[in-house]
Coordinates of C-alpha atoms in Angstrom, one line a residue:
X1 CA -10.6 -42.3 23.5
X2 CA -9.6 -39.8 20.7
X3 CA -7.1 -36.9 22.4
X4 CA -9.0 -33.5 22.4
X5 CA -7.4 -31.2 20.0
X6 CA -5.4 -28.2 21.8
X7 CA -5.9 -25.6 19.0
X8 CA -5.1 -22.2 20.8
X9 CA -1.9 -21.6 22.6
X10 CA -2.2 -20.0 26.2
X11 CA -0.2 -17.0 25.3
X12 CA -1.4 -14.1 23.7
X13 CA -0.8 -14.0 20.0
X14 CA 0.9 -10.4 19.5
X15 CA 0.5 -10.7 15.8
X16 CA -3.5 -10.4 15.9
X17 CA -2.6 -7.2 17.9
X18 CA 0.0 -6.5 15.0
X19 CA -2.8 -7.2 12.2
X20 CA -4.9 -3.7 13.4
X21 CA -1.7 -2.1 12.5
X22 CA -1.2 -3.2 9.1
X23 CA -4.8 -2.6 8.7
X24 CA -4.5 0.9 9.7
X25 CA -1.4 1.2 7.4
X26 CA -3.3 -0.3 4.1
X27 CA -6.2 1.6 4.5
X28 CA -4.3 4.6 4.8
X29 CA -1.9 4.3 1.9
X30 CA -4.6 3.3 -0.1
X31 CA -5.9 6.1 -0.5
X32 CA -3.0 7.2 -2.4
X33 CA -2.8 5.0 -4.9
X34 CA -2.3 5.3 -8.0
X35 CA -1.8 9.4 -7.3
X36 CA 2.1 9.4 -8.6
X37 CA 3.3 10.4 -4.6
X38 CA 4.9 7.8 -3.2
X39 CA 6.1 10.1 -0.5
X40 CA 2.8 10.9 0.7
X41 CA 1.4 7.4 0.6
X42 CA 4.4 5.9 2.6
X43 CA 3.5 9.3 5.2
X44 CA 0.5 7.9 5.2
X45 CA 0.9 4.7 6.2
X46 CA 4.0 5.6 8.2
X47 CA 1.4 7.9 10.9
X48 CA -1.5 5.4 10.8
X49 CA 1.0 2.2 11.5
X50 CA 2.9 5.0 14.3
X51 CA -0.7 5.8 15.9
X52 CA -2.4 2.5 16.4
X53 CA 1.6 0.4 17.5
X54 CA 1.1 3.2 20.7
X55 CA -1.6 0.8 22.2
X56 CA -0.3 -2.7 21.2
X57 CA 0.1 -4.2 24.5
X58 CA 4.0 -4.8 24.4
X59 CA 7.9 -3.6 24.9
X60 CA 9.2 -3.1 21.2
X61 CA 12.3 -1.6 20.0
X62 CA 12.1 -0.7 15.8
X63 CA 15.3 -2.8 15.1
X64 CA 14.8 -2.8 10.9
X65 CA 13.2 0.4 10.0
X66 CA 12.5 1.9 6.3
X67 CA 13.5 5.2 5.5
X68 CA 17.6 5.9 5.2
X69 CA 17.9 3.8 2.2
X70 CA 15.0 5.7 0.6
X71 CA 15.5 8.9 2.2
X72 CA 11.4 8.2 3.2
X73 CA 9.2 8.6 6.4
X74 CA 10.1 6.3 9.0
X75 CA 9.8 4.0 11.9
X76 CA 13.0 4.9 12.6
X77 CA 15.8 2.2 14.1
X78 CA 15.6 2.4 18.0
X79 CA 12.2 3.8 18.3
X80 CA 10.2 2.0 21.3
X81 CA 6.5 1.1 20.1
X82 CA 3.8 -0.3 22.0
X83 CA 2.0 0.6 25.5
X84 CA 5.2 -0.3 27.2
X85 CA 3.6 -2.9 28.9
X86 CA 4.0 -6.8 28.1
X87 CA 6.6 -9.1 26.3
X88 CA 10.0 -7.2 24.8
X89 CA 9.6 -7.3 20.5
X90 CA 12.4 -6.5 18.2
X91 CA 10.1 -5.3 15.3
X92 CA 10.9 -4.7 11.8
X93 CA 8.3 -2.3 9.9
X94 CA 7.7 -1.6 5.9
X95 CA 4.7 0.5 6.1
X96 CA 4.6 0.5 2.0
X97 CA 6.5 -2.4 0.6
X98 CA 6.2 -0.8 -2.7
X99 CA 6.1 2.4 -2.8
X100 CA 6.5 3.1 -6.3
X101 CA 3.9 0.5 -6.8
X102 CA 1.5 2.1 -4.5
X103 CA 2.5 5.7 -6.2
X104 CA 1.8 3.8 -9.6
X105 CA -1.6 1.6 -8.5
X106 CA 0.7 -1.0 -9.6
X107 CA 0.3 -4.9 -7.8
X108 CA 1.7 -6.3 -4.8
X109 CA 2.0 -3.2 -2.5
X110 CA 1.4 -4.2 1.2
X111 CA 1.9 -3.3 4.5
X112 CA 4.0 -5.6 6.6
X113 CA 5.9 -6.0 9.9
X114 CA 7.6 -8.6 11.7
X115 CA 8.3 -9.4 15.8
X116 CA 10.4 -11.6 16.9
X117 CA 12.0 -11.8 20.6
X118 CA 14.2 -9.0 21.6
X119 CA 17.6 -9.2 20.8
X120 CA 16.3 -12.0 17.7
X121 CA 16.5 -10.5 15.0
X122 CA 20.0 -9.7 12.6
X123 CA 21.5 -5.9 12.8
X124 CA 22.6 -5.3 8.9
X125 CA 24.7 -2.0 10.4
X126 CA 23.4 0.3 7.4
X127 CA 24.0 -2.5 4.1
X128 CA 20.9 -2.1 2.5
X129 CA 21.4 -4.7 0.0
X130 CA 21.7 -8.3 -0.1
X131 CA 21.8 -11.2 -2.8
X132 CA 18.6 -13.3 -1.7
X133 CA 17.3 -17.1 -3.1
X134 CA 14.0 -18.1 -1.5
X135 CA 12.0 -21.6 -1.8
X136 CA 9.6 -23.9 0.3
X137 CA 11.0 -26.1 2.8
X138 CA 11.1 -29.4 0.7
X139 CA 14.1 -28.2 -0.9
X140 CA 15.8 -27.0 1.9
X141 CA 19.0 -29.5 1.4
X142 CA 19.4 -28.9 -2.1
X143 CA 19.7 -25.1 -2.7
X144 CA 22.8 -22.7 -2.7
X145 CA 22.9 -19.4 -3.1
X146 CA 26.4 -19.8 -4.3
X147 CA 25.6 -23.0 -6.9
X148 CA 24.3 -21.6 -10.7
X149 CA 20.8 -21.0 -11.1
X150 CA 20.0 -24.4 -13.3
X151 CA 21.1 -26.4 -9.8
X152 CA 18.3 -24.9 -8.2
X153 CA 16.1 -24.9 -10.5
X154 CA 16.7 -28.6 -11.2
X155 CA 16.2 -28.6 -7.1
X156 CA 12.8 -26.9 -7.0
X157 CA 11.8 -29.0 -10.1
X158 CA 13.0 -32.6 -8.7
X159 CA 11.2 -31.2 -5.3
X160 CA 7.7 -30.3 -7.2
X161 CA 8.0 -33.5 -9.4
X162 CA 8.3 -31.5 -12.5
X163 CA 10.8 -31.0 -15.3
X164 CA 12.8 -27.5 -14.9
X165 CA 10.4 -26.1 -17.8
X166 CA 7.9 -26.1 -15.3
X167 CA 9.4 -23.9 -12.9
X168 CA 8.6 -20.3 -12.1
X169 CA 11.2 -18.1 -11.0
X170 CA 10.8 -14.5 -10.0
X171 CA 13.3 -11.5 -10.6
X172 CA 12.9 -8.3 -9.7
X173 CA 13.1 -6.5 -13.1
X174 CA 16.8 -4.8 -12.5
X175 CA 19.8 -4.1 -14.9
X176 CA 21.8 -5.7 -12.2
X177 CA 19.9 -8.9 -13.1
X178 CA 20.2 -9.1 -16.7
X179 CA 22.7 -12.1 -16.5
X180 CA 20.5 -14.0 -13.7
X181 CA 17.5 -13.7 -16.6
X182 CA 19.7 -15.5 -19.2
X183 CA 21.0 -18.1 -16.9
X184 CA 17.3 -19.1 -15.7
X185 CA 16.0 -19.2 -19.3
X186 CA 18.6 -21.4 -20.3
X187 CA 18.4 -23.6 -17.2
X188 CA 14.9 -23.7 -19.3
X189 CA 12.4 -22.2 -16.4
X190 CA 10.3 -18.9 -16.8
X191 CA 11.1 -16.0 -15.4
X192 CA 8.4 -13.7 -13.7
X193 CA 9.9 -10.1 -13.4
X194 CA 8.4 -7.9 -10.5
X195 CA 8.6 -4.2 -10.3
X196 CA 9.4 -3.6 -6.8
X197 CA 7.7 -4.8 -3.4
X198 CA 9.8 -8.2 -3.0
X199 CA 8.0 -9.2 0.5
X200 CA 5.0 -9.9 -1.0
X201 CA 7.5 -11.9 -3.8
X202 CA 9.2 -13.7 -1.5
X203 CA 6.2 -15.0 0.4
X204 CA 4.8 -16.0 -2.5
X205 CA 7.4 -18.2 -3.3
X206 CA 6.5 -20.3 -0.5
X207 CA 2.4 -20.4 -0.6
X208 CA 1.2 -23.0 -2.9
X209 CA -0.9 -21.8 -6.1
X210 CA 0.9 -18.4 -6.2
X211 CA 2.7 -19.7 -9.6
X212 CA 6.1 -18.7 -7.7
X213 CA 8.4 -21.6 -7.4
X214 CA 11.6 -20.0 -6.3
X215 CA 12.8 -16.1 -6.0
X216 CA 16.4 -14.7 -6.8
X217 CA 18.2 -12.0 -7.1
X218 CA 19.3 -8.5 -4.9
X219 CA 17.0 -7.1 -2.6
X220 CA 16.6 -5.2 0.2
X221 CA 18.1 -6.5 3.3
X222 CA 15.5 -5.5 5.7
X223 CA 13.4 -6.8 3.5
X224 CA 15.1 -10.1 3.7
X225 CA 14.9 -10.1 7.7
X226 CA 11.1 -9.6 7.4
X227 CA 10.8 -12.4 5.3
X228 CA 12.8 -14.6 7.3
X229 CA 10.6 -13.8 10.5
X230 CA 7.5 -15.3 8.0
X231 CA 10.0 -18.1 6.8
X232 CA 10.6 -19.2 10.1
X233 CA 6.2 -20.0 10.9
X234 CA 5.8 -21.0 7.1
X235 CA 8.6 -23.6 6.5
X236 CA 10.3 -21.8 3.9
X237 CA 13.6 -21.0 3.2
X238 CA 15.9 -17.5 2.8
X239 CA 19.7 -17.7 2.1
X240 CA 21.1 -14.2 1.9
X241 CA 24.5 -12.4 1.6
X242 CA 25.3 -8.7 2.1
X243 CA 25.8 -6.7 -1.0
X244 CA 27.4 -3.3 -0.5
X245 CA 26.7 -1.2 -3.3
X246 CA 29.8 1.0 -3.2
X247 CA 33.1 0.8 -1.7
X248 CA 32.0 2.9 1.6
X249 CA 29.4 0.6 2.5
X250 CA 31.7 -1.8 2.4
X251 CA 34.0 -0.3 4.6
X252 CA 30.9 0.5 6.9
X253 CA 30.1 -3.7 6.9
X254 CA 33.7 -4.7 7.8
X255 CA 34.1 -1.7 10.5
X256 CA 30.9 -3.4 11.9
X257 CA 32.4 -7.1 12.2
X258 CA 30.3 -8.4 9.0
X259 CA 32.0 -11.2 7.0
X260 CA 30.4 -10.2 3.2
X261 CA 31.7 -14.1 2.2
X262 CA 29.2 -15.6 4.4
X263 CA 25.9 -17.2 3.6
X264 CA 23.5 -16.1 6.1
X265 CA 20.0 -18.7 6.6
X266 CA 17.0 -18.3 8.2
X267 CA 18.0 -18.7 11.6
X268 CA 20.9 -16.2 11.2
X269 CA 18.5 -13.7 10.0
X270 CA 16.5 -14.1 12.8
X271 CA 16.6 -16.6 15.9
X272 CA 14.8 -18.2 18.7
X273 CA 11.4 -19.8 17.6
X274 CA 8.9 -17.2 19.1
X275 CA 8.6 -15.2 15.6
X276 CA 5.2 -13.6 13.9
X277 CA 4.7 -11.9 10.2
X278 CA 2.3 -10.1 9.5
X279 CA 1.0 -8.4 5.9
X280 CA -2.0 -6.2 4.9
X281 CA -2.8 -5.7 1.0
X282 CA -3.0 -2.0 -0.3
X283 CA -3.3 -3.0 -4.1
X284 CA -4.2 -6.5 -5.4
X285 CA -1.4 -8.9 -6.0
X286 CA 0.1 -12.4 -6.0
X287 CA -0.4 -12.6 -2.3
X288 CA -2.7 -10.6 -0.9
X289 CA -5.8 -8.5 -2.7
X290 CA -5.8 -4.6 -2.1
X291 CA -7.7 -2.4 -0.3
X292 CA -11.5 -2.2 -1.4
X293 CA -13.1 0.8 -0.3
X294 CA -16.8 1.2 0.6
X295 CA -19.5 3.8 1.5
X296 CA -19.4 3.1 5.3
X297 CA -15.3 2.0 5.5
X298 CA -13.4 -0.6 3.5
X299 CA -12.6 -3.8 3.3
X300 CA -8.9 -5.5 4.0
X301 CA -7.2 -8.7 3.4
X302 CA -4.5 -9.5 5.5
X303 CA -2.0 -12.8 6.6
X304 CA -0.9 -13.6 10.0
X305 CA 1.8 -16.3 10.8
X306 CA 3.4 -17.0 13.9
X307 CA 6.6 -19.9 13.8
X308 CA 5.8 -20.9 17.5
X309 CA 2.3 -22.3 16.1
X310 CA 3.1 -22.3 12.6
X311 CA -0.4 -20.9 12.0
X312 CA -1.3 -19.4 8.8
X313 CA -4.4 -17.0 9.2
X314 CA -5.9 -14.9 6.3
X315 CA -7.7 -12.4 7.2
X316 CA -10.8 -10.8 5.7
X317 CA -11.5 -7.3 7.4
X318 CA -14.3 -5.3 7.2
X319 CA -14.4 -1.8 8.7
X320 CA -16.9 0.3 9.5
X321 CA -15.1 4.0 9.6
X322 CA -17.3 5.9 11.5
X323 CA -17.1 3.2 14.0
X324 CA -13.6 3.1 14.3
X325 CA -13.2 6.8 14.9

């Protein structure tokens, strides 16, 4: 006799609860795009994502919150969200992963979060920077952040079962990168430059038919422990290491116990197994499409993935406005 599949865990799945909220955030950011204020957008989507977390039926503390490095609206770090009943969340929150993007009705802006058990999740202590390499799980054993880029290129490409010609690696488009571009053209891949928003980047670099094969380069830190949260249900892999940008920060990393020579993985960027990641397109891009707006409301495309289950859910959302109010 076959064995009934047991698709549904017994729990409930926080992230669909999440999902409303990055909802709320796209739809309101949206609305700004392309209006040259990235300040209002990210306002936007900072009060929506704020309104509807008050009756998300958990504990959370704001443990990776946007706003000092960009001197932006924020979630700010320490904030309790949720009802204040239910499981205890560390959450990390990018209400406009891209604002420029947004403020430019440029691709790949989203609205994304993470949760991840309390106490999970990595405390950067104010470096807002770090060096990043991101891949799917196949090439887990082969990669170093520390090796040259033609190593892991030739590591993506033996993985994939192509030559390195055939691999796709994305930059964000940086002065600070202009030696990483040479060495990955003459490791012989293609480089795809991005503007800003490396979430959505990163989590492309693990979905198949993206065109992303591997990511490199400095990014933003919380950024990085947001993607590790979706690494950890995906099967993908982040190696990071802190990258003060001036000799204070530094000072402000060592004060704070970090060692800036260490490699930090997945599972140092956020533990335990109980993790969910969640995304909501404002403009079309290589992972999710943007807002659509219609007469009666708009329409939404968002991802949900949760490591305990290591379901991937996209998300079409239709919403009626009038309803909603």
């Amino acid at each position: 006799m076959t064995e009934p599949v047991r698709y549904q865990l017994p729990d409930r799945n926080v992230g669909l609860d999440l999902m409303r909220v990055t909802e709320a955030a796209a739809m309101a950011a949206g609305r700004w795009s392309g209006r040259g204020d990235k300040e209002a957008g990210d306002q936007a989507a900072v009060d929506a994502m704020r309104d509807v977390l008050a009756r998300v039926p958990m504990r959370g503390v704001v443990v990776i919150g946007e706003g000092e490095k960009d001197e932006a609206p924020m979630l700010f770090n320490g904030e309790h969200v949720g009802d204040g009943t239910g499981p205890e969340f560390d959450i990390a929150v990018d209400p406009v992963d891209g604002t420029t993007l947004l403020a430019n009705g440029m691709p790949n802006a989203i609205a994304v979060m993470a949760a991840a058990d309390r106490g999970s999740m990595y405390d950067p202590s104010a470096v807002f920077y770090m060096n990043k390499l991101v891949c799917a799980a196949a090439v887990a054993g082969e990669v170093d952040i520390d090796a040259p880029p033609a190593h892991n290129i030739g590591a993506v490409a033996r993985a994939l079962g192509v030559t390195p010609g055939d691999v796709t690696v994305s930059v964000q488009n940086r002065p600070r990168h202009e030696q990483l571009i040479r060495d990955v053209r003459a490791a012989g891949a293609r480089v795809k430059l991005f503007a800003d928003g490396d979430v959505a980047t990163a989590i492309a670099a693990v979905r198949p038919g993206t065109g992303i094969d591997l990511m490199l380069g400095i990014g933003g830190t919380p950024e990085g422990i947001i993607t590790a949260c979706a690494m950890k249900a995906m099967g993908g892999v982040i190696q990071g290491r802190l990258h003060p940008r001036d000799d204070t920060e530094r000072r402000t990393a060592l004060d704070a116990g970090h060692d800036l020579t260490r490699v930090l993985h997945t599972g140092d960027l956020v533990a335990g197994d109980n993790t969910h990641f969640i995304a909501t397109g404002i403009t079309d891009g290589d992972l999710l499409r943007g807002v659509r707006y219609t007469p009666d409301g708009a329409e939404t495309e968002s991802i949900v993935v949760r490591s305990r289950s290591g379901t991937v859910r996209l998300v079409h959302g239709t919403h009626l406005l009038h309803k909603l109010r």
